[in-house]
Coordinates of C-alpha atoms and ligand atoms in Angstrom, one line a residue:
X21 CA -19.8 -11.1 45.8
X22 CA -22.0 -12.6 48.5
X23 CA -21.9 -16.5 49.1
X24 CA -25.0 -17.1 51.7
X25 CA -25.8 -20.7 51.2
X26 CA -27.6 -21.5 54.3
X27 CA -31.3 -23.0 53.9
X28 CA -33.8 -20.8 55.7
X29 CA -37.3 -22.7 57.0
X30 CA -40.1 -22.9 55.0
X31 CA -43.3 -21.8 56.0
X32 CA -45.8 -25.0 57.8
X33 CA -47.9 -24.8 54.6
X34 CA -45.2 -25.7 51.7
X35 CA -43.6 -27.8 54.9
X36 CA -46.5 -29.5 55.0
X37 CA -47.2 -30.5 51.3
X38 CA -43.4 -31.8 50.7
X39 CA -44.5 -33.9 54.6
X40 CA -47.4 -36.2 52.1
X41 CA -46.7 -38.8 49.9
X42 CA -47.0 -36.8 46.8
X43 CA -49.3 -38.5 43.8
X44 CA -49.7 -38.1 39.9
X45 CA -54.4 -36.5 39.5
X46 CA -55.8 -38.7 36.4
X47 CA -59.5 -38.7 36.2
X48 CA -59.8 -36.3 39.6
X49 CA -57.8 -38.6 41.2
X50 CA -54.2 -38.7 42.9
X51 CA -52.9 -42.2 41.9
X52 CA -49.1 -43.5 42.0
X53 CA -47.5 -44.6 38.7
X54 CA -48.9 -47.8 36.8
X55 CA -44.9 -48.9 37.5
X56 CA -44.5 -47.9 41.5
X57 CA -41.6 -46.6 40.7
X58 CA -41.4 -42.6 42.0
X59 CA -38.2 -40.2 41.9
X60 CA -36.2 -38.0 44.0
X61 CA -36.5 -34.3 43.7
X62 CA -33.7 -32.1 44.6
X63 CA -33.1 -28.6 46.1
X64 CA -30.9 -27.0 43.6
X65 CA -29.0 -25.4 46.3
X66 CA -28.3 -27.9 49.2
X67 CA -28.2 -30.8 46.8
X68 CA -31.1 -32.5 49.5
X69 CA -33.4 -34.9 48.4
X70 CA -37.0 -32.7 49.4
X71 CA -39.8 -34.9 47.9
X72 CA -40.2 -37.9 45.6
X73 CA -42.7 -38.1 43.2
X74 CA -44.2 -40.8 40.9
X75 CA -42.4 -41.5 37.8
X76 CA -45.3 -41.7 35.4
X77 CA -44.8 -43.5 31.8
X78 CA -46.7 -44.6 28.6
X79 CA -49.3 -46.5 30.7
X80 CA -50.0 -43.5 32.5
X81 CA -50.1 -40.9 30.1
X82 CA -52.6 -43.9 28.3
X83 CA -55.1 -43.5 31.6
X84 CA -54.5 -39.7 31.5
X85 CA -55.7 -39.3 27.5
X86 CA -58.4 -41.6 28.5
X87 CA -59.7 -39.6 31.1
X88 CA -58.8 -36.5 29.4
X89 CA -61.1 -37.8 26.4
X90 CA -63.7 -39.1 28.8
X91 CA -64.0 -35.2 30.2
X92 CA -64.3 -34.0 26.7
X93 CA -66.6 -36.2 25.3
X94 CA -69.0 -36.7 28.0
X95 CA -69.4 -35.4 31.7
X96 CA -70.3 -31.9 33.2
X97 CA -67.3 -30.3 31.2
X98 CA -68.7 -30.2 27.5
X99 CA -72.1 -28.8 29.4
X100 CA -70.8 -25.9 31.6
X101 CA -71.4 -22.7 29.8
X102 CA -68.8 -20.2 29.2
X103 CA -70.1 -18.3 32.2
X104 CA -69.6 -21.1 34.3
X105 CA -65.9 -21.9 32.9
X106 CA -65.0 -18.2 33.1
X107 CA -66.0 -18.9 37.0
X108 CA -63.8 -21.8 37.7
X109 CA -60.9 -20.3 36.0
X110 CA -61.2 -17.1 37.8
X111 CA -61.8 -19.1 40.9
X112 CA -58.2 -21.2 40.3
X113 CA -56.4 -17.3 40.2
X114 CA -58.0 -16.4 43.7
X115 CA -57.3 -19.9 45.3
X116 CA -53.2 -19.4 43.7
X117 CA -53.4 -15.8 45.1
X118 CA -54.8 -17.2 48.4
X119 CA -51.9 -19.6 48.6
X120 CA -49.7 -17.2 47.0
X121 CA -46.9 -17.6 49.6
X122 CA -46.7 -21.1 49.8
X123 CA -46.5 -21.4 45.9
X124 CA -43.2 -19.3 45.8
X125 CA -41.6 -20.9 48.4
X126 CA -42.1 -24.2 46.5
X127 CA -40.7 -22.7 43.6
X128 CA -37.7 -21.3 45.2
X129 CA -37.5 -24.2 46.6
X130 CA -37.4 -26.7 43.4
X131 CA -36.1 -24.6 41.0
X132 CA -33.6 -22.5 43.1
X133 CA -35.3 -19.4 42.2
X134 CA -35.0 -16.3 44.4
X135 CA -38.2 -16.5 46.8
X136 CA -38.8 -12.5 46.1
X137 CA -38.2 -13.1 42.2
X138 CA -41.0 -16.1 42.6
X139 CA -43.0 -14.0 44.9
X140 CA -43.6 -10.8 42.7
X141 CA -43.2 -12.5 39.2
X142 CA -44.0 -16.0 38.7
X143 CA -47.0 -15.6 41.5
X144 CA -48.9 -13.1 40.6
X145 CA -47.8 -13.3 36.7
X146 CA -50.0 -16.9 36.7
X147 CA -52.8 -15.0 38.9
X148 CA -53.1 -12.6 35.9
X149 CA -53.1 -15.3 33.6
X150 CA -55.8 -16.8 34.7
X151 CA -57.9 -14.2 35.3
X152 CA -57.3 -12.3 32.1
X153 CA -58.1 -16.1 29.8
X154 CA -61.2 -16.4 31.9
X155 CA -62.0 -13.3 29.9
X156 CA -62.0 -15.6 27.0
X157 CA -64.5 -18.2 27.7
X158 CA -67.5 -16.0 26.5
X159 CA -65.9 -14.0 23.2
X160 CA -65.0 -17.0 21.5
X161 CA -67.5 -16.1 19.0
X162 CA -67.5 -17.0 14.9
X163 CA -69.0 -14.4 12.5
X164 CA -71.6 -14.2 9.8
X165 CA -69.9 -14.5 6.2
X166 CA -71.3 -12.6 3.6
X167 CA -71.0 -15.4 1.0
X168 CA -71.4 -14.7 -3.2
X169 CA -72.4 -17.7 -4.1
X170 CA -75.7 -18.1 -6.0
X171 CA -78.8 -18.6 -4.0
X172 CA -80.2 -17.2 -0.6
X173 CA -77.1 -18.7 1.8
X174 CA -76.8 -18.1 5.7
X175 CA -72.7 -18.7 6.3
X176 CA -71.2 -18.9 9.1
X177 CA -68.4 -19.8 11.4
X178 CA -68.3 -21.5 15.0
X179 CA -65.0 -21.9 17.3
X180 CA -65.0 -24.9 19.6
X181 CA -62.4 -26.2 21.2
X182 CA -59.8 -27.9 19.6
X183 CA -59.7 -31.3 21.9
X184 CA -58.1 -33.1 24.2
X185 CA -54.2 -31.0 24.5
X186 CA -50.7 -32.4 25.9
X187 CA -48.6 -29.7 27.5
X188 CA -45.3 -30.0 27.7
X189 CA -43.2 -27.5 30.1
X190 CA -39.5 -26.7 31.5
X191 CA -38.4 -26.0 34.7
X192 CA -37.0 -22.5 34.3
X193 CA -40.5 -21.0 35.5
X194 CA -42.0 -24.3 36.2
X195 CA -45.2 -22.3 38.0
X196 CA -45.9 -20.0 35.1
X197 CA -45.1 -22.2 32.1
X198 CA -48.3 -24.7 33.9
X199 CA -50.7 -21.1 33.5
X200 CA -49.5 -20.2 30.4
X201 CA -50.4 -23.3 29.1
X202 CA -53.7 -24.3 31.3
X203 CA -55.3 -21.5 31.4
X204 CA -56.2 -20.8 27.5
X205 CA -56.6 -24.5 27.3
X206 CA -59.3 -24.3 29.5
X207 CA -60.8 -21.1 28.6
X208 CA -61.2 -22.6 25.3
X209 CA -63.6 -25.6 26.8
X210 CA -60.2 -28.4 26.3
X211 CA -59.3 -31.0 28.5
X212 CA -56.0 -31.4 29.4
X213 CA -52.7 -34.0 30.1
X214 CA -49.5 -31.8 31.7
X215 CA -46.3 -32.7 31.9
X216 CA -44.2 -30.7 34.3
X217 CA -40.1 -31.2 33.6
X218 CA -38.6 -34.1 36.0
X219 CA -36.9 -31.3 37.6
X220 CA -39.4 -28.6 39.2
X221 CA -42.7 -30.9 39.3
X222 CA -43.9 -29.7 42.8
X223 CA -45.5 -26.5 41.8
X224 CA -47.9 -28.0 39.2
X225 CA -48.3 -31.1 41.6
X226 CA -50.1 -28.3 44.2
X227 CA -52.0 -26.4 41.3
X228 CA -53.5 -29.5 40.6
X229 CA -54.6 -29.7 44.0
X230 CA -56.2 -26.4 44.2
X231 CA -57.6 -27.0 40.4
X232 CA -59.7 -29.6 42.1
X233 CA -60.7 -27.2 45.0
X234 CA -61.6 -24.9 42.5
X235 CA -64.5 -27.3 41.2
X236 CA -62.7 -28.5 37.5
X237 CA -64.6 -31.5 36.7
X238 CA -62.1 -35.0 36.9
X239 CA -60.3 -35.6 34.0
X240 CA -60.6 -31.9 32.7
X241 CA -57.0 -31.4 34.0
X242 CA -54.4 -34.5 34.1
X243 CA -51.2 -34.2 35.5
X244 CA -48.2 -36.8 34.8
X245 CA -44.8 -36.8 36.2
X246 CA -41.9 -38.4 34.5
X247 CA -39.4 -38.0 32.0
X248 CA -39.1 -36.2 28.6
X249 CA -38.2 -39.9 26.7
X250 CA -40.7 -41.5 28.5
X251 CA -43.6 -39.9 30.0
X252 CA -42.8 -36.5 27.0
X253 CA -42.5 -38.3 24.2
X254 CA -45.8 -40.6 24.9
X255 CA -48.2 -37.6 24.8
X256 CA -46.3 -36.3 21.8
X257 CA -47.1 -39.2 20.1
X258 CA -50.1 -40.3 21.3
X259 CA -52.9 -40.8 19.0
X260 CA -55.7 -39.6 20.5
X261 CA -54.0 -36.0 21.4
X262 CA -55.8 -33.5 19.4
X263 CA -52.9 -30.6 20.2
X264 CA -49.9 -30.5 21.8
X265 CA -47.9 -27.4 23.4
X266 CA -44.7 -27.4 23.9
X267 CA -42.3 -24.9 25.9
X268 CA -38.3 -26.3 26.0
X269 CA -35.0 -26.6 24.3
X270 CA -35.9 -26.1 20.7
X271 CA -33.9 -29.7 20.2
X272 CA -36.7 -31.3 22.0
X273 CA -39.0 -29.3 19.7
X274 CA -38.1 -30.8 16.4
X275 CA -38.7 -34.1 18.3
X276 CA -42.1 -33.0 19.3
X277 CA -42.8 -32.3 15.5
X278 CA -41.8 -35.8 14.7
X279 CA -43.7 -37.6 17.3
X280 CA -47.0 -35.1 16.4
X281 CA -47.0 -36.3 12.6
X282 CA -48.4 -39.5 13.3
X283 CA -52.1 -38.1 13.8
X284 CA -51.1 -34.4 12.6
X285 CA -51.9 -33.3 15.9
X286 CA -51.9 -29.6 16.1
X287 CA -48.6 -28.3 17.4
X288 CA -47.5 -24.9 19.2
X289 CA -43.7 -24.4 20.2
X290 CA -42.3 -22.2 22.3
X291 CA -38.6 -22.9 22.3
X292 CA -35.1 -21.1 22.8
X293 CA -33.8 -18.0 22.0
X294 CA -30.5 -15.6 21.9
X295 CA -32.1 -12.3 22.0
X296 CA -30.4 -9.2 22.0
X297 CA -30.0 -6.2 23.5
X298 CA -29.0 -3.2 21.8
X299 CA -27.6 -0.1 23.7
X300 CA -27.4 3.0 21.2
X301 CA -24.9 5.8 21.8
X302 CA -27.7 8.1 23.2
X303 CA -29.6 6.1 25.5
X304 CA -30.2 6.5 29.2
X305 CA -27.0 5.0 30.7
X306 CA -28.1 4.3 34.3
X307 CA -31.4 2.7 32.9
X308 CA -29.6 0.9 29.9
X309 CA -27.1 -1.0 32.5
X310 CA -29.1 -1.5 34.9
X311 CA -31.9 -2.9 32.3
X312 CA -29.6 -5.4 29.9
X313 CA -27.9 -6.5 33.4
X314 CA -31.2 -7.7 34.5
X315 CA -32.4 -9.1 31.4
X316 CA -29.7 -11.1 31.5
X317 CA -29.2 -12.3 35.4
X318 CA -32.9 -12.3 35.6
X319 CA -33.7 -16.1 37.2
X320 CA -29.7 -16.9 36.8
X321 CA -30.0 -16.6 33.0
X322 CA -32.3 -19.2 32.7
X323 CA -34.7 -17.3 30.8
X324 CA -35.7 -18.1 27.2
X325 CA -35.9 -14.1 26.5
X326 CA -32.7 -13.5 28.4
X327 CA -30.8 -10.7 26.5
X328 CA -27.5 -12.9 26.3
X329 CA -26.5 -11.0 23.3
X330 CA -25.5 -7.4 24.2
X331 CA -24.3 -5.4 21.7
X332 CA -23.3 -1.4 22.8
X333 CA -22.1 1.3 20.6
X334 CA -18.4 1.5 20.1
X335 CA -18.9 5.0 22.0
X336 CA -20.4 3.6 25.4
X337 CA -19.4 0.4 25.1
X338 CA -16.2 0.9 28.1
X339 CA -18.9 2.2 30.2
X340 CA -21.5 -0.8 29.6
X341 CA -18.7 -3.6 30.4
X342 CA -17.8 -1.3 33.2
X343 CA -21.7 -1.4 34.2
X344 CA -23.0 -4.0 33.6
X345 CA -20.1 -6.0 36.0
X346 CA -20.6 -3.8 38.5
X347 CA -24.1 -4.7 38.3
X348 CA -23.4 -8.2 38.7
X349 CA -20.8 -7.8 41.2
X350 CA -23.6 -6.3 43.6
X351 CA -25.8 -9.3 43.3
X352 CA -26.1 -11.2 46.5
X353 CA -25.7 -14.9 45.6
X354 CA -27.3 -18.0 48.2
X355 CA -30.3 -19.8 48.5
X356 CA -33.4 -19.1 46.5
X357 CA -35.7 -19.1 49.8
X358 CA -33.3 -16.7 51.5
X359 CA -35.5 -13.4 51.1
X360 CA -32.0 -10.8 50.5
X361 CA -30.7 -13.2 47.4
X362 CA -30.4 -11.7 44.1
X363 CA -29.6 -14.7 42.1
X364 CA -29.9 -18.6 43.2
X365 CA -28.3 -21.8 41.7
X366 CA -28.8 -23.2 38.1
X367 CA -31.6 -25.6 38.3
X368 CA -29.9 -29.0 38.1
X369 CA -26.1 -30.3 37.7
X370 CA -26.9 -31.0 33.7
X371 CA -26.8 -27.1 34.0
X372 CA -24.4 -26.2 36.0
X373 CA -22.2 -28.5 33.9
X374 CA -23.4 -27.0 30.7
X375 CA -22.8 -23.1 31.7
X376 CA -19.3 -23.9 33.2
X377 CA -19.0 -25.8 30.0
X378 CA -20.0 -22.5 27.8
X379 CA -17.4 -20.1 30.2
X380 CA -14.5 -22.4 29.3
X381 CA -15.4 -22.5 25.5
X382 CA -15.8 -18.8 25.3
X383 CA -12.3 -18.3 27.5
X384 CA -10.5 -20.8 25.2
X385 CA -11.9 -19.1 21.8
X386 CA -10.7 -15.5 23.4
X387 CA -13.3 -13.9 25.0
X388 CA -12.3 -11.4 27.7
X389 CA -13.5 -12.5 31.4
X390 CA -14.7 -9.2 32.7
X391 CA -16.1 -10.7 36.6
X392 CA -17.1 -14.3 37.7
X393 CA -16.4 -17.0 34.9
X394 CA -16.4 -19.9 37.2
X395 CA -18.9 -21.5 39.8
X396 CA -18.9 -21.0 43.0
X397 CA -20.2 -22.2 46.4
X398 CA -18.6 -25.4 48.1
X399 CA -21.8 -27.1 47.9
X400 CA -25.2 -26.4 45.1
X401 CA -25.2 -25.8 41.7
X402 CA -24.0 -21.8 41.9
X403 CA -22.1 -20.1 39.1
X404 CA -21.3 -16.7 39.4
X405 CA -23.0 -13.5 37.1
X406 CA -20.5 -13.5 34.0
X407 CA -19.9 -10.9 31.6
X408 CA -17.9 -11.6 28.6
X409 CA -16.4 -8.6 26.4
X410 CA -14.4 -8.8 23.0
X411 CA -16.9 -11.6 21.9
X412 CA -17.8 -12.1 18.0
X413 CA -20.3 -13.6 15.7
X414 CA -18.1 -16.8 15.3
X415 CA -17.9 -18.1 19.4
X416 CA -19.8 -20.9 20.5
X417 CA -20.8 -18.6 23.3
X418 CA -22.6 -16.3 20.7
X419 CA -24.5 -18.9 18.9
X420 CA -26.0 -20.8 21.2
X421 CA -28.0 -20.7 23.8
X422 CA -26.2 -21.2 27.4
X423 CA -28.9 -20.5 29.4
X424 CA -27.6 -19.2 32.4
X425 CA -26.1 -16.0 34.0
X426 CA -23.6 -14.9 31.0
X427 CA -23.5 -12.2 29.1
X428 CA -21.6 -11.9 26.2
X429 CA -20.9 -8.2 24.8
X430 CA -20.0 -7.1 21.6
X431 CA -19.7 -3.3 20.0
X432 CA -21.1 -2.1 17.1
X433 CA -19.5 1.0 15.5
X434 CA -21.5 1.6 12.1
X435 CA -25.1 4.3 13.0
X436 CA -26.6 2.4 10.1
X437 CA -29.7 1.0 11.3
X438 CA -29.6 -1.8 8.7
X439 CA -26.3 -3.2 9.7
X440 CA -27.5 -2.7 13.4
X441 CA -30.0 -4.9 12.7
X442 CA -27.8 -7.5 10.6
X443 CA -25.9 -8.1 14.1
X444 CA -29.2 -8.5 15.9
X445 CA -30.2 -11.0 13.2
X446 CA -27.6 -12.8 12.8
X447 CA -28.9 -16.1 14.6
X448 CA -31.1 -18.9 14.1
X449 CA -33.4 -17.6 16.9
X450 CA -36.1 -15.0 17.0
X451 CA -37.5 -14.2 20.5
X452 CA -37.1 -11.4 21.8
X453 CA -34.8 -8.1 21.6
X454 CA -34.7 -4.8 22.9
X455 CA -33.7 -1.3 21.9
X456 CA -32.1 0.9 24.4
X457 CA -32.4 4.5 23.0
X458 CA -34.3 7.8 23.6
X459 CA -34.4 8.5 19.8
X460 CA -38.1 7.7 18.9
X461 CA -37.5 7.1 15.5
X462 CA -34.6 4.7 16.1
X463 CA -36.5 2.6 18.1
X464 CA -39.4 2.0 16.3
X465 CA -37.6 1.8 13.1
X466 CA -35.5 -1.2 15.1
X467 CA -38.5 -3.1 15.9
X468 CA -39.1 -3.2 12.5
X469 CA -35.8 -4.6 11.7
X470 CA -35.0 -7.0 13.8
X471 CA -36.2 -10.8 13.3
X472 CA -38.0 -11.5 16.6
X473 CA -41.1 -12.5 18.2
X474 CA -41.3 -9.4 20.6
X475 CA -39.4 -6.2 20.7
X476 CA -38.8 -4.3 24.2
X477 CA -38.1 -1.0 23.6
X478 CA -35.7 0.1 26.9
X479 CA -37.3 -2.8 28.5
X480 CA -36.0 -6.3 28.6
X481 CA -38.1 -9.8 29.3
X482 CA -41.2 -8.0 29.6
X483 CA -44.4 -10.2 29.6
X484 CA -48.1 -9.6 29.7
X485 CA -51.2 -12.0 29.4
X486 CA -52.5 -9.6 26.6
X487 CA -49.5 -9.2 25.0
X488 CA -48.7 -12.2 22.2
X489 CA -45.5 -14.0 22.8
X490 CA -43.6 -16.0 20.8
X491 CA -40.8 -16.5 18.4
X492 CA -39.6 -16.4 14.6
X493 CA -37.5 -18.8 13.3
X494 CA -36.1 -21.2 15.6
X495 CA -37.4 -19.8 18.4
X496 CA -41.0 -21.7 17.9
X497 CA -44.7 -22.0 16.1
X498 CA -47.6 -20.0 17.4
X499 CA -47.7 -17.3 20.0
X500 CA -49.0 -17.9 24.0
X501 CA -51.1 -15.6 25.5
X502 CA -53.1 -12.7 24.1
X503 CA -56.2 -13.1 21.7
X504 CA -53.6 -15.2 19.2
X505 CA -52.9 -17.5 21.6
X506 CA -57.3 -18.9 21.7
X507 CA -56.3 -19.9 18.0
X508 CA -54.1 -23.0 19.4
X509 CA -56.8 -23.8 21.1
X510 CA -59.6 -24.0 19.2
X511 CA -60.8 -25.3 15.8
X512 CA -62.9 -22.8 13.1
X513 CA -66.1 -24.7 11.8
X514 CA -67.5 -23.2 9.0
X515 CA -71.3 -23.7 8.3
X516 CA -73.4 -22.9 5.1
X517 CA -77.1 -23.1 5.1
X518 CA -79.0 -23.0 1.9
X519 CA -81.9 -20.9 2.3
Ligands
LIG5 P1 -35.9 -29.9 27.4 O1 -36.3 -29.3 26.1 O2 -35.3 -31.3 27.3 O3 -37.2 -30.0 28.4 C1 -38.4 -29.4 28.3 C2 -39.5 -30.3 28.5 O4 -39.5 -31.3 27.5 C3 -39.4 -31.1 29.8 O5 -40.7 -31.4 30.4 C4 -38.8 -32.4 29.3 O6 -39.0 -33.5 30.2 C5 -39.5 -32.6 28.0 N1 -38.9 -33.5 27.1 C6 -37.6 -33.9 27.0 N2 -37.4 -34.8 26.0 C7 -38.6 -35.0 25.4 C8 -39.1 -35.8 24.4 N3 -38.3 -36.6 23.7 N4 -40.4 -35.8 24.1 C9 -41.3 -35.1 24.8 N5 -40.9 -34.3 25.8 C10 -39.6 -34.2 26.2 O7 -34.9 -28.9 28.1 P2 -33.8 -29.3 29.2 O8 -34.4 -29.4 30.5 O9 -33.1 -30.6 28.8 O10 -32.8 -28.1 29.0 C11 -31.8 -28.1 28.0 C12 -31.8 -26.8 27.3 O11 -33.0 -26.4 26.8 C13 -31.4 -25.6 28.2 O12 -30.1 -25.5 28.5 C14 -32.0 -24.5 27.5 O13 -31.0 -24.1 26.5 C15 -33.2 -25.0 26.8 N6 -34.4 -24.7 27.5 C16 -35.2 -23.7 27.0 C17 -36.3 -23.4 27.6 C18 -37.2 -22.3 27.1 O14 -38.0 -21.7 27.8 N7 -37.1 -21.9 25.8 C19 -36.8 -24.0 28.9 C20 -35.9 -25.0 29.3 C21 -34.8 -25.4 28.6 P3 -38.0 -33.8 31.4 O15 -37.6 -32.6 32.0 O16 -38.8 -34.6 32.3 O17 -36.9 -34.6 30.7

């Protein structure tokens, strides 16, 4: 395995933004934190300090509701017609596509991400985001009700926007998790307060700079810096939030519930997961390893989808270990912005400590260390692709989420499709899974089955802005993107006229 940990230049324009003095936008404008205090970002791989940004608490994320409020209330925003909205948003997509280069050098950058992965993913996935909710400013549209009540009644129903909405978002696809939120959010007429996770806040930092470009009204979008038990934990809580949409550990998620029930604001939760993937007896082998290696070295692991629970028929199951190492023994390890790199470091040393952490566990409870198991790199937070075979339901490494590049495989030896899907259920979460089989029947009848948010069938981590995501259980409230995803955001009225 490759080992290329040598920084390659960045381009003038992302050189240029980390060159300013980057600032927190409240009301339209880019103002330090209430506290002057500011904190050091890091580059994942080198360990260098790249930019510092202001370390926004309580009193900010007061200013930021205020404004937000302000924009909702009163101002140009509440007045623009859907058209107009559907304009602006669309206009945000072109202005990211136009600066779509910079962006995923940024995020390679801050988050460690391959540049190509950030390029042809995270990039244009946004884009799409935005233009497919500007769709949605002009069909949010109520319906007549034909009421039986007695008299001459005209009913009907109205959708406005549900308010003024905190957003929440990690750092695993720091770009992406600020479109899934914004863009609905706005499509739906809402104003906004983001929070972009302590580690990976550049990205959203330069949206917001090209939201303003784009014409937004101030205060429509607010962005914060700072930390979850600060800065997180104020907008959760505050009182005038009307929604707040969380994407994280799903920990942090039961905290979010807490903090929203003092004003029961409304609450969407997009939270961990420990899907599986499924590799029956008859599928297409090259397709299946290839596919479940991917899903789960896909942005070093750190994927809330990430198939980190592989289960193969007994039959195959030598030749999916065999595979699916090999597959990570070709990946090319080094710096996210070097353009050959497969796979770049974990985002942050809390990580790196926690996946090493998960190897060891799984070694010591007797899982077999097929390739990697241990990080590497003299310098960075590297670990290398790991696959772990002879796992079972009981190992820590099985029942939680490690969030990082490890694979843990199990076999399954019993063709009923029930107790197929008794291993795939057999967690707290529900995100995602995915079938890996040519049998029609068997795959549909899985999807079924299974527990889980959203089903890949010989597909893995698959994502599309009209395509509802989201989990069962543990794995969260509500679904992003889609039509579903325009309920979060707004409110039904219901209105009944006696004629
Ligand atoms: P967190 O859930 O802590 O972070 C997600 C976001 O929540 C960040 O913006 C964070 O802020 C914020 N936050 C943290 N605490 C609070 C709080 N009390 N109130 C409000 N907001 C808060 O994830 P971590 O970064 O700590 O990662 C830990 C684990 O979470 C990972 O190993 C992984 O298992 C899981 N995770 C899952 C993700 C998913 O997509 N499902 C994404 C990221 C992590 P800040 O970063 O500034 O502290």
């Amino acid at each position: 395995m490759t080992v290329a940990i040598k920084k390659p230049t960045l381009s003038p324009a992302a050189a240029s933004f980390l060159t300013k003095e980057l600032k927190m936008l409240i009301d339209g404008k880019w103002v330090a934190a209430q506290n002057g205090k500011t904190f050091p970002v890091e580059d994942p791989a080198t360990l260098e300090i790249i930019a510092h940004v202001p370390e926004g608490d309580k009193a900010d994320i007061d200013l930021a509701v205020k404004a937000a409020r302000k924009a909702f209330e009163s101002g140009p925003w509440p007045k623009i017609s859907p058209a107009e909205r559907a304009k602006l948003i669309w206009r945000l997509g072109d202005l990211l596509e136009q600066h779509a280069d910079e962006f995923s050098e940024l995020e390679a950058l801050d988050n460690g991400k391959p540049v190509t992965n950030a390029r042809n993913g995270d990039i244009p996935g946004s884009i799409g985001l935005f233009r497919y909710m500007s769709g949605w400013c002009q069909r949010l549209n109520g319906e007549t009700i034909p009421v039986s009540s007695a008299g001459d009644w005209h009913a009907y129903t109205l959708r406005e926007p549900v308010g003024v909405v905190g957003q929440i978002i990690p750092w695993n696809f720091p770009l992406m998790m600020a479109a899934w939120k914004l863009a609905p959010a706005l499509a739906a007429g809402c104003t906004i307060v983001l929070k972009p996770a302590e580690q990976t806040p550049l990205s959203a930092l330069r949206l917001g700079e090209i939201i303003m470009e784009a014409g937004f009204p101030a205060g429509v979008v607010n962005i914060v810096t700072g930390f979850g038990e600060t800065a997180g934990a104020a907008l959760a809580e505050h009182p005038d939030v009307d929604k707040i949409a969380f994407t994280g550990s799903t920990e942090v998620g039961k905290l979010i519930v807490k903090a929203a029930a003092g004003n029961l604001k409304r609450v969407s939760l997009e939270l961990g997961g420990k899907s599986p993937a499924i590799v029956f007896a008859d599928a297409d082998m090259e397709g299946a390893i290839a596919g479940t290696a991917d899903a789960i070295f896909y942005n070093q692991g750190q994927c809330c989808t990430a198939g980190s629970r592989l289960f193969a028929h007994k039959s195959i199951y030598d030749k999916v270990v065999q595979g699916v190492a090999d597959q990570a023994n070709k990946l090319k390890v080094g710096h996210g912005l070097d353009k050959t790199v497969n796979l770049g470091p974990l985002v942050s040393k809390e990580q790196h400590e926690r996946v090493t952490g998960f190897i060891q566990s799984g070694r010591s409870e007797g899982a077999e260390v097929v390739t990697g198991g241990a990080a590497i790199g003299n310098q960075g937070y590297f670990v290398a692709p790991t696959v772990l075979a002879n796992t079972n339901r009981d190992m820590k490494v099985v029942r939680q989420e490690i969030f990082g590049p490890v694979v843990c495989i199990q076999s399954f030896d019993d063709d009923s499709l029930e107790a197929v899907a008794k291993f795939a259920n057999d967690t707290e979460y529900g995100l995602q899974a995915s079938v890996w089989t040519r049998n029609l029947r068997v795959a549909h009848m899985m999807a079924r089955k299974i527990k889980a948010g959203t089903i890949c069938i010989n597909a893995h981590n698959y994502g599309d802005p009209a395509w509802p995501f989201g989990g069962f259980k543990q794995s969260g409230w509500g679904r992003e993107m889609g039509k579903e995803v325009m309920e979060h955001y707004t409110e039904t009225k219901s209105v009944a006229a006696k004629l």
